[in-house]
Amino acid sequence: MTERKSVAPVATLLTRPVSLADRPPLAQSPFVAAAPWDEFVRNHPHGHLLQTSAWGALKSQFGWRDGGVALLDETGAIRAGALLLFRRTTALTIGYAPRGPLTNWQDHTQTAELFLQLQDTCQRAGAALLKIEPDLPDTPDHRAVLLGYGLRPSPQTVQPRSTIMLDITGDDDTIMQRMKSKWRYNVRLAQRKGVIVREATAADLPTIDELMQVTGERDGFAVHSAAYYRTAFDLFVPDYGVYLLAEYEGEPLAAIVVCMVGQTAYYLWGASSDRERNRMPNHALQWAGMQWAKARGATRYDFWGIPDALGQLAQGLRCGDGSGTPSDELPLDLEALPQGELWGVYRFKQGFGGDVVRMVGAWDLPIHPLGYRLYRGGVSALRTAQHLRATLEVYQQETHSPTPAARNE
């Protein structure tokens, strides 16, 4: 790994900006910076699974090119940085820092230097823009900080902006008391009805992939390929995560993937069959995921994604201070919520308790002005097409669907 000169004067603490973009892919040959980088991510206040070298290695095998930037002090310790992913679209290359960058946002010298290095790295990669999605709550102060570094609110997000964050400190009874009574009952019911949850092995991956495909077809979700889940297993297990499988009398019913970085566990993926649903295998899996994470030192459990409209509602109730709103305090009629997209999973997730938290979202740093204008125009055209498609689908349903009376005949 070679050092290069800073593109601007920096403080003594940040005299060694180092690019990670020239390293070989992690999946082929681990690079010297992988271990200290991941240690930095684990210990950073805003460290996240999506900033680990393992996540970069996963995405690098499925259409992305991974790289990054780290700022080192005079002792060689990492002080700030970002895992970067690059992808070529039809006309543009986009740089992306998922749940990054990682910096002390109150330290202007450090953060300004980091953005200079990120901009330089993206320029050398031929990127039209850098999209970041930092792990920061959506507050006026955080938005002002991002604007101050020349970033613009992005018209296109990648990760879910709103989530439910569950406190898993305390003993089992304490965690159970944070759930709705029906959810506590269902967790215990699954145990009484013979549902067994175990850690999956590589031999179980075809079964888990089948469950994923069934879930995608049933619920209208996009799912990854079998190769994607296998590669993730090889990279995440056991250092970062676990694949959990729920069975009844040896028959697989459902599965989830839970990962952990620092003190936060993430419910990454889930799947279920249509068999034996009355035995509540999904409740049993979430409970097992929480216990797995808690045993390894996690203090909170991120359910990873709910409709952003609910995040906006929660944010309004708390005046946008970023502290989160208990899910059971949202003024909602759960039975009246829509069925599609993330609404159905919200009904399930909110029963475990926790706070609704909205993040600051995606922000763009334009690298090439013309390329960025093309990107913004393309996103606008795509949104228009999606709106038109949705309008036509509603029209077709209203025109061709039978009347309620006809359905009952």
Coordinates of C-alpha atoms in Angstrom, one line a residue:
M1 CA 0.0 0.0 0.0
T2 CA 1.6 3.3 -1.1
E3 CA 1.3 6.6 0.6
R4 CA 0.4 9.7 -1.3
K5 CA 0.5 13.4 -0.5
S6 CA -2.5 15.2 0.9
V7 CA -4.5 17.4 -1.5
A8 CA -4.7 20.2 1.1
P9 CA -3.0 21.3 4.3
V10 CA -4.1 19.2 7.3
A11 CA -3.6 19.1 11.0
T12 CA -0.6 17.2 12.4
L13 CA -2.9 14.4 13.5
L14 CA -4.0 13.7 9.9
T15 CA -0.7 13.7 8.0
R16 CA -1.0 10.3 6.3
P17 CA -4.1 9.9 4.1
V18 CA -4.0 6.4 2.7
S19 CA -6.0 5.0 -0.2
L20 CA -7.3 1.4 0.1
A21 CA -8.5 1.4 -3.5
D22 CA -5.4 -0.4 -4.9
R23 CA -5.6 -3.4 -2.6
P24 CA -6.5 -6.9 -4.0
P25 CA -10.1 -8.0 -3.4
L26 CA -10.6 -9.4 0.1
A27 CA -12.2 -12.6 -1.2
Q28 CA -9.1 -13.5 -3.2
S29 CA -6.3 -12.2 -1.0
P30 CA -6.8 -10.5 2.4
F31 CA -5.0 -7.1 2.5
V32 CA -3.0 -5.8 5.4
A33 CA -5.5 -3.0 6.2
A34 CA -8.5 -5.3 6.6
A35 CA -8.0 -6.2 10.2
P36 CA -7.2 -2.7 11.5
W37 CA -10.0 -1.3 9.4
D38 CA -12.6 -3.6 10.8
E39 CA -11.4 -3.0 14.3
F40 CA -11.8 0.7 13.6
V41 CA -15.4 0.1 12.3
R42 CA -16.3 -2.0 15.4
N43 CA -15.1 0.7 17.8
H44 CA -16.4 3.8 16.0
P45 CA -19.6 5.4 17.4
H46 CA -21.2 5.2 13.9
G47 CA -19.6 1.9 12.8
H48 CA -21.8 -0.3 10.8
L49 CA -21.9 -3.7 9.1
L50 CA -22.0 -2.1 5.7
Q51 CA -18.7 -0.4 6.3
T52 CA -16.8 -3.6 7.0
S53 CA -14.3 -5.1 4.6
A54 CA -16.5 -8.3 4.5
W55 CA -19.4 -6.2 3.1
G56 CA -17.0 -4.8 0.5
A57 CA -15.8 -8.2 -0.4
L58 CA -19.4 -9.4 -0.8
K59 CA -20.5 -6.6 -3.1
S60 CA -17.2 -6.9 -5.1
Q61 CA -18.4 -10.3 -6.3
F62 CA -21.7 -9.0 -7.5
G63 CA -21.2 -6.1 -9.8
W64 CA -19.4 -3.6 -7.6
R65 CA -15.8 -2.6 -7.2
D66 CA -14.7 -2.0 -3.6
G67 CA -12.1 0.4 -2.3
G68 CA -11.8 3.1 0.3
V69 CA -9.9 5.8 2.1
A70 CA -8.5 5.9 5.6
L71 CA -6.9 8.7 7.4
L72 CA -4.0 7.7 9.7
D73 CA -2.3 9.6 12.5
E74 CA 1.5 9.6 13.1
T75 CA 1.2 6.3 15.0
G76 CA -0.5 4.5 12.1
A77 CA -3.9 4.4 13.9
I78 CA -7.0 5.0 11.7
R79 CA -8.9 8.1 12.7
A80 CA -11.4 8.4 9.9
G81 CA -12.3 6.7 6.6
A82 CA -14.9 5.1 4.4
L83 CA -15.4 1.8 2.6
L84 CA -16.4 2.8 -1.0
L85 CA -18.2 0.8 -3.6
F86 CA -18.1 1.8 -7.3
R87 CA -20.5 0.7 -10.0
R88 CA -20.8 1.5 -13.7
T89 CA -24.3 2.2 -14.9
T90 CA -25.2 2.6 -18.6
A91 CA -23.6 6.0 -18.8
L92 CA -22.0 6.8 -15.4
T93 CA -19.9 5.5 -12.6
I94 CA -21.2 6.1 -9.1
G95 CA -19.3 6.0 -5.9
Y96 CA -21.1 4.9 -2.8
A97 CA -20.3 4.9 0.9
P98 CA -23.0 2.6 2.5
R99 CA -23.6 3.8 6.1
G100 CA -20.5 5.9 5.8
P101 CA -18.2 7.7 6.0
L102 CA -16.9 7.2 9.5
T103 CA -15.5 10.4 11.0
N104 CA -15.9 12.7 14.0
W105 CA -18.5 15.0 12.5
Q106 CA -17.7 17.7 15.1
D107 CA -14.0 17.8 14.0
H108 CA -14.0 20.0 11.0
T109 CA -10.3 19.5 10.1
Q110 CA -10.6 15.8 10.1
T111 CA -13.9 15.6 8.2
A112 CA -12.9 18.2 5.6
E113 CA -9.6 16.3 4.9
L114 CA -11.6 13.1 4.6
F115 CA -14.0 14.5 2.0
L116 CA -11.0 15.9 0.1
Q117 CA -9.5 12.4 0.0
L118 CA -12.9 10.8 -0.9
Q119 CA -13.3 13.3 -3.7
D120 CA -9.8 12.6 -5.0
T121 CA -10.4 8.9 -4.9
C122 CA -13.7 9.2 -6.8
Q123 CA -12.2 11.4 -9.4
R124 CA -9.5 8.8 -10.1
A125 CA -12.2 6.2 -10.3
G126 CA -14.0 8.2 -12.9
A127 CA -17.1 8.6 -10.7
A128 CA -19.7 11.3 -11.5
L129 CA -20.7 11.5 -7.9
L130 CA -20.2 10.1 -4.4
K131 CA -23.4 9.0 -2.6
I132 CA -23.1 8.7 1.1
E133 CA -25.7 7.3 3.6
P134 CA -24.1 8.0 7.1
D135 CA -25.4 6.3 10.1
L136 CA -26.7 9.5 11.6
P137 CA -30.2 10.3 13.0
D138 CA -32.1 12.9 10.9
T139 CA -31.7 16.1 12.8
P140 CA -31.4 19.7 11.7
D141 CA -27.9 19.8 13.1
H142 CA -26.8 16.8 11.1
R143 CA -28.4 18.1 7.9
A144 CA -26.6 21.4 8.4
V145 CA -23.2 19.7 8.9
L146 CA -23.7 17.7 5.6
L147 CA -24.7 20.9 3.7
G148 CA -21.6 22.6 5.0
Y149 CA -19.4 20.1 3.3
G150 CA -21.0 20.7 -0.1
L151 CA -23.3 17.7 0.0
R152 CA -26.8 17.7 -1.5
P153 CA -29.8 15.7 -0.4
S154 CA -30.0 12.8 -2.9
P155 CA -33.2 12.0 -4.9
Q156 CA -32.3 8.3 -4.5
T157 CA -31.7 6.3 -1.4
V158 CA -30.3 2.8 -1.3
Q159 CA -30.7 1.7 2.3
P160 CA -34.0 2.0 4.2
R161 CA -34.1 5.4 5.9
S162 CA -36.3 4.4 8.8
T163 CA -36.0 1.4 11.1
I164 CA -37.0 0.1 14.5
M165 CA -34.2 -0.1 17.1
L166 CA -34.8 -2.4 20.0
D167 CA -33.0 -2.2 23.4
I168 CA -31.8 -5.7 24.3
T169 CA -30.1 -4.9 27.6
G170 CA -31.4 -6.6 30.7
D171 CA -32.4 -10.2 31.3
D172 CA -34.8 -12.2 29.2
D173 CA -37.8 -11.1 31.2
T174 CA -36.9 -7.5 30.8
I175 CA -36.6 -7.8 27.0
M176 CA -39.9 -9.7 26.9
Q177 CA -41.6 -7.0 28.8
R178 CA -40.7 -4.5 26.0
M179 CA -42.8 -6.6 23.6
K180 CA -46.5 -6.5 23.1
S181 CA -48.3 -9.2 25.0
K182 CA -49.3 -11.1 21.9
W183 CA -45.7 -11.2 20.7
R184 CA -44.5 -12.5 24.1
Y185 CA -47.2 -15.2 23.9
N186 CA -46.2 -16.2 20.4
V187 CA -42.5 -16.5 21.3
R188 CA -43.5 -18.9 24.1
L189 CA -46.1 -20.6 22.0
A190 CA -43.5 -21.5 19.4
Q191 CA -41.5 -23.2 22.1
R192 CA -44.5 -25.1 23.4
K193 CA -45.4 -26.2 19.9
G194 CA -42.1 -27.8 19.2
V195 CA -40.3 -25.2 17.1
I196 CA -36.6 -25.7 17.2
V197 CA -34.2 -23.0 16.2
R198 CA -30.6 -23.9 15.4
E199 CA -27.6 -22.3 13.7
A200 CA -27.5 -23.3 10.1
T201 CA -24.4 -24.7 8.4
A202 CA -23.2 -24.6 4.8
A203 CA -25.2 -27.7 4.1
D204 CA -28.4 -25.8 4.9
L205 CA -27.9 -23.1 2.4
P206 CA -29.9 -24.7 -0.4
T207 CA -32.8 -25.0 2.0
I208 CA -32.5 -21.4 3.0
D209 CA -32.3 -20.2 -0.6
E210 CA -35.5 -22.1 -1.3
L211 CA -37.2 -20.3 1.6
M212 CA -36.0 -17.0 0.3
Q213 CA -37.4 -17.7 -3.2
V214 CA -40.7 -18.7 -1.7
T215 CA -40.9 -15.6 0.3
G216 CA -40.0 -13.3 -2.6
E217 CA -42.7 -14.8 -4.8
R218 CA -45.3 -14.7 -2.1
D219 CA -44.7 -11.2 -0.7
G220 CA -43.4 -9.5 -3.8
F221 CA -39.9 -8.9 -2.5
A222 CA -36.7 -8.9 -4.6
V223 CA -34.4 -11.6 -3.4
H224 CA -30.7 -12.4 -4.1
S225 CA -29.3 -15.4 -5.9
A226 CA -28.3 -18.5 -4.1
A227 CA -24.7 -17.6 -4.8
Y228 CA -25.1 -14.3 -3.0
Y229 CA -26.4 -15.9 0.2
R230 CA -23.6 -18.5 0.0
T231 CA -20.9 -15.9 -0.4
A232 CA -22.4 -13.9 2.5
F233 CA -22.3 -17.0 4.6
D234 CA -18.7 -17.6 3.8
L235 CA -17.8 -14.0 4.6
F236 CA -19.9 -13.3 7.7
V237 CA -20.1 -16.6 9.6
P238 CA -18.9 -16.9 12.3
D239 CA -17.0 -13.5 12.7
Y240 CA -19.9 -11.2 11.9
G241 CA -23.1 -13.2 11.9
V242 CA -25.3 -16.3 12.0
Y243 CA -27.8 -18.0 9.8
L244 CA -30.7 -19.3 12.0
L245 CA -33.1 -22.0 10.9
A246 CA -36.4 -22.8 12.5
E247 CA -37.7 -26.4 12.2
Y248 CA -40.6 -28.5 13.3
E249 CA -39.9 -32.2 13.5
G250 CA -37.0 -31.7 11.1
E251 CA -39.0 -29.7 8.5
P252 CA -37.5 -26.3 7.8
L253 CA -40.1 -23.5 8.3
A254 CA -38.2 -20.2 8.3
A255 CA -34.8 -18.6 8.5
I256 CA -33.2 -15.3 9.3
V257 CA -29.7 -13.8 9.0
V258 CA -28.4 -11.7 11.9
C259 CA -25.1 -9.9 11.9
M260 CA -23.4 -7.8 14.5
V261 CA -20.8 -5.0 14.6
G262 CA -19.8 -3.2 17.7
Q263 CA -22.8 -3.3 20.1
T264 CA -25.4 -3.3 17.4
A265 CA -27.1 -6.4 15.8
Y266 CA -28.8 -6.3 12.5
Y267 CA -31.7 -8.4 11.3
L268 CA -30.4 -8.6 7.7
W269 CA -32.6 -11.1 5.8
G270 CA -35.5 -13.3 6.6
A271 CA -37.6 -16.0 4.8
S272 CA -40.4 -18.3 5.7
S273 CA -42.5 -21.1 4.1
D274 CA -46.3 -21.3 4.2
R275 CA -46.2 -24.4 6.3
E276 CA -47.0 -24.6 10.1
R277 CA -47.3 -20.9 10.4
N278 CA -49.5 -21.4 13.4
R279 CA -46.5 -22.6 15.3
M280 CA -45.0 -19.0 15.1
P281 CA -41.5 -19.9 13.8
N282 CA -40.8 -16.3 12.8
H283 CA -41.3 -15.1 16.4
A284 CA -39.1 -17.9 17.6
L285 CA -36.4 -16.9 15.2
Q286 CA -36.3 -13.2 16.2
W287 CA -36.1 -14.2 19.8
A288 CA -33.2 -16.5 19.0
G289 CA -31.5 -13.8 17.0
M290 CA -31.8 -11.4 20.0
Q291 CA -30.3 -14.0 22.3
W292 CA -27.5 -14.8 20.0
A293 CA -26.6 -11.1 19.7
K294 CA -27.0 -10.4 23.4
A295 CA -24.6 -13.3 24.3
R296 CA -22.0 -11.6 22.1
G297 CA -22.3 -8.2 23.8
A298 CA -24.9 -6.4 21.7
T299 CA -27.1 -3.8 23.4
R300 CA -29.5 -3.0 20.6
Y301 CA -31.2 -4.9 17.7
D302 CA -31.8 -3.1 14.4
F303 CA -34.9 -4.5 12.6
W304 CA -33.6 -2.9 9.3
G305 CA -36.3 -1.2 7.5
I306 CA -39.8 0.1 7.9
P307 CA -41.8 2.5 5.6
D308 CA -40.2 5.9 5.7
A309 CA -43.6 7.5 6.1
L310 CA -43.6 6.1 9.6
G311 CA -40.1 7.4 10.3
Q312 CA -41.3 10.9 9.3
L313 CA -44.3 10.6 11.6
A314 CA -42.1 9.5 14.5
Q315 CA -39.7 12.3 13.8
G316 CA -42.5 14.8 13.9
L317 CA -43.6 13.5 17.3
R318 CA -40.1 14.0 18.7
C319 CA -39.5 17.3 17.0
G320 CA -36.7 15.9 14.9
D321 CA -34.3 15.5 17.8
G322 CA -33.2 12.0 16.5
S323 CA -34.0 10.2 19.8
G324 CA -36.6 7.9 18.3
T325 CA -40.2 7.3 19.1
P326 CA -41.5 4.1 20.8
S327 CA -43.3 2.2 18.0
D328 CA -46.4 1.7 20.2
E329 CA -46.8 5.5 20.5
L330 CA -47.4 6.1 16.8
P331 CA -51.0 7.1 16.2
L332 CA -51.8 4.3 13.8
D333 CA -54.5 1.9 13.1
L334 CA -52.4 -1.2 12.2
E335 CA -55.4 -2.9 10.5
A336 CA -55.8 0.0 8.2
L337 CA -52.2 0.1 6.9
P338 CA -51.5 -0.8 3.3
Q339 CA -50.4 -4.3 2.5
G340 CA -47.5 -3.8 0.1
E341 CA -43.8 -3.0 0.3
L342 CA -42.6 -2.7 4.0
W343 CA -46.0 -2.1 5.6
G344 CA -46.6 -5.8 6.3
V345 CA -43.2 -6.3 7.8
Y346 CA -43.8 -3.2 10.0
R347 CA -46.8 -4.9 11.6
F348 CA -44.6 -7.8 12.5
K349 CA -41.5 -5.8 13.7
Q350 CA -43.4 -3.3 15.8
G351 CA -44.7 -5.9 18.1
F352 CA -41.3 -6.6 19.6
G353 CA -41.1 -3.0 20.9
G354 CA -38.3 -0.6 20.2
D355 CA -38.1 2.9 18.9
V356 CA -38.8 4.1 15.4
V357 CA -35.6 5.9 14.2
R358 CA -35.2 7.9 11.0
M359 CA -31.7 8.4 9.6
V360 CA -30.4 11.4 7.7
G361 CA -30.7 9.6 4.4
A362 CA -28.7 9.7 1.2
W363 CA -26.6 12.7 0.2
D364 CA -24.6 13.3 -2.9
L365 CA -21.2 14.9 -3.5
P366 CA -21.0 15.9 -7.2
I367 CA -17.7 15.0 -8.7
H368 CA -18.3 15.9 -12.3
P369 CA -21.0 18.5 -12.7
L370 CA -22.2 17.4 -16.1
G371 CA -22.3 13.7 -15.1
Y372 CA -24.2 14.6 -11.9
R373 CA -26.8 16.6 -13.9
L374 CA -27.3 13.5 -16.1
Y375 CA -27.7 11.4 -13.0
R376 CA -30.3 13.7 -11.5
G377 CA -32.2 13.9 -14.8
G378 CA -32.1 10.1 -15.1
V379 CA -33.5 9.7 -11.5
S380 CA -36.3 12.2 -12.3
A381 CA -37.2 10.4 -15.5
L382 CA -37.3 7.0 -13.6
R383 CA -39.6 8.4 -10.9
T384 CA -41.9 9.8 -13.5
A385 CA -42.0 6.4 -15.3
Q386 CA -42.6 4.5 -12.0
H387 CA -45.5 6.9 -11.1
L388 CA -47.1 6.4 -14.5
R389 CA -46.7 2.7 -14.2
A390 CA -48.3 2.7 -10.7
T391 CA -51.2 4.9 -11.9
L392 CA -51.9 2.6 -14.8
E393 CA -51.8 -0.5 -12.6
V394 CA -54.4 1.1 -10.2
Y395 CA -56.5 2.1 -13.2
Q396 CA -56.4 -1.5 -14.6
Q397 CA -57.3 -2.9 -11.2
E398 CA -60.3 -0.5 -10.9
T399 CA -61.4 -1.3 -14.4
H400 CA -61.0 -5.0 -14.6
S401 CA -61.5 -6.2 -11.0
P402 CA -64.9 -7.6 -10.1
T403 CA -67.1 -5.6 -7.8
P404 CA -67.3 -6.7 -4.1
A405 CA -70.7 -8.2 -4.7
A406 CA -69.4 -10.2 -7.6
R407 CA -66.5 -11.5 -5.5
N408 CA -69.0 -12.9 -3.0
E409 CA -71.0 -14.8 -5.6

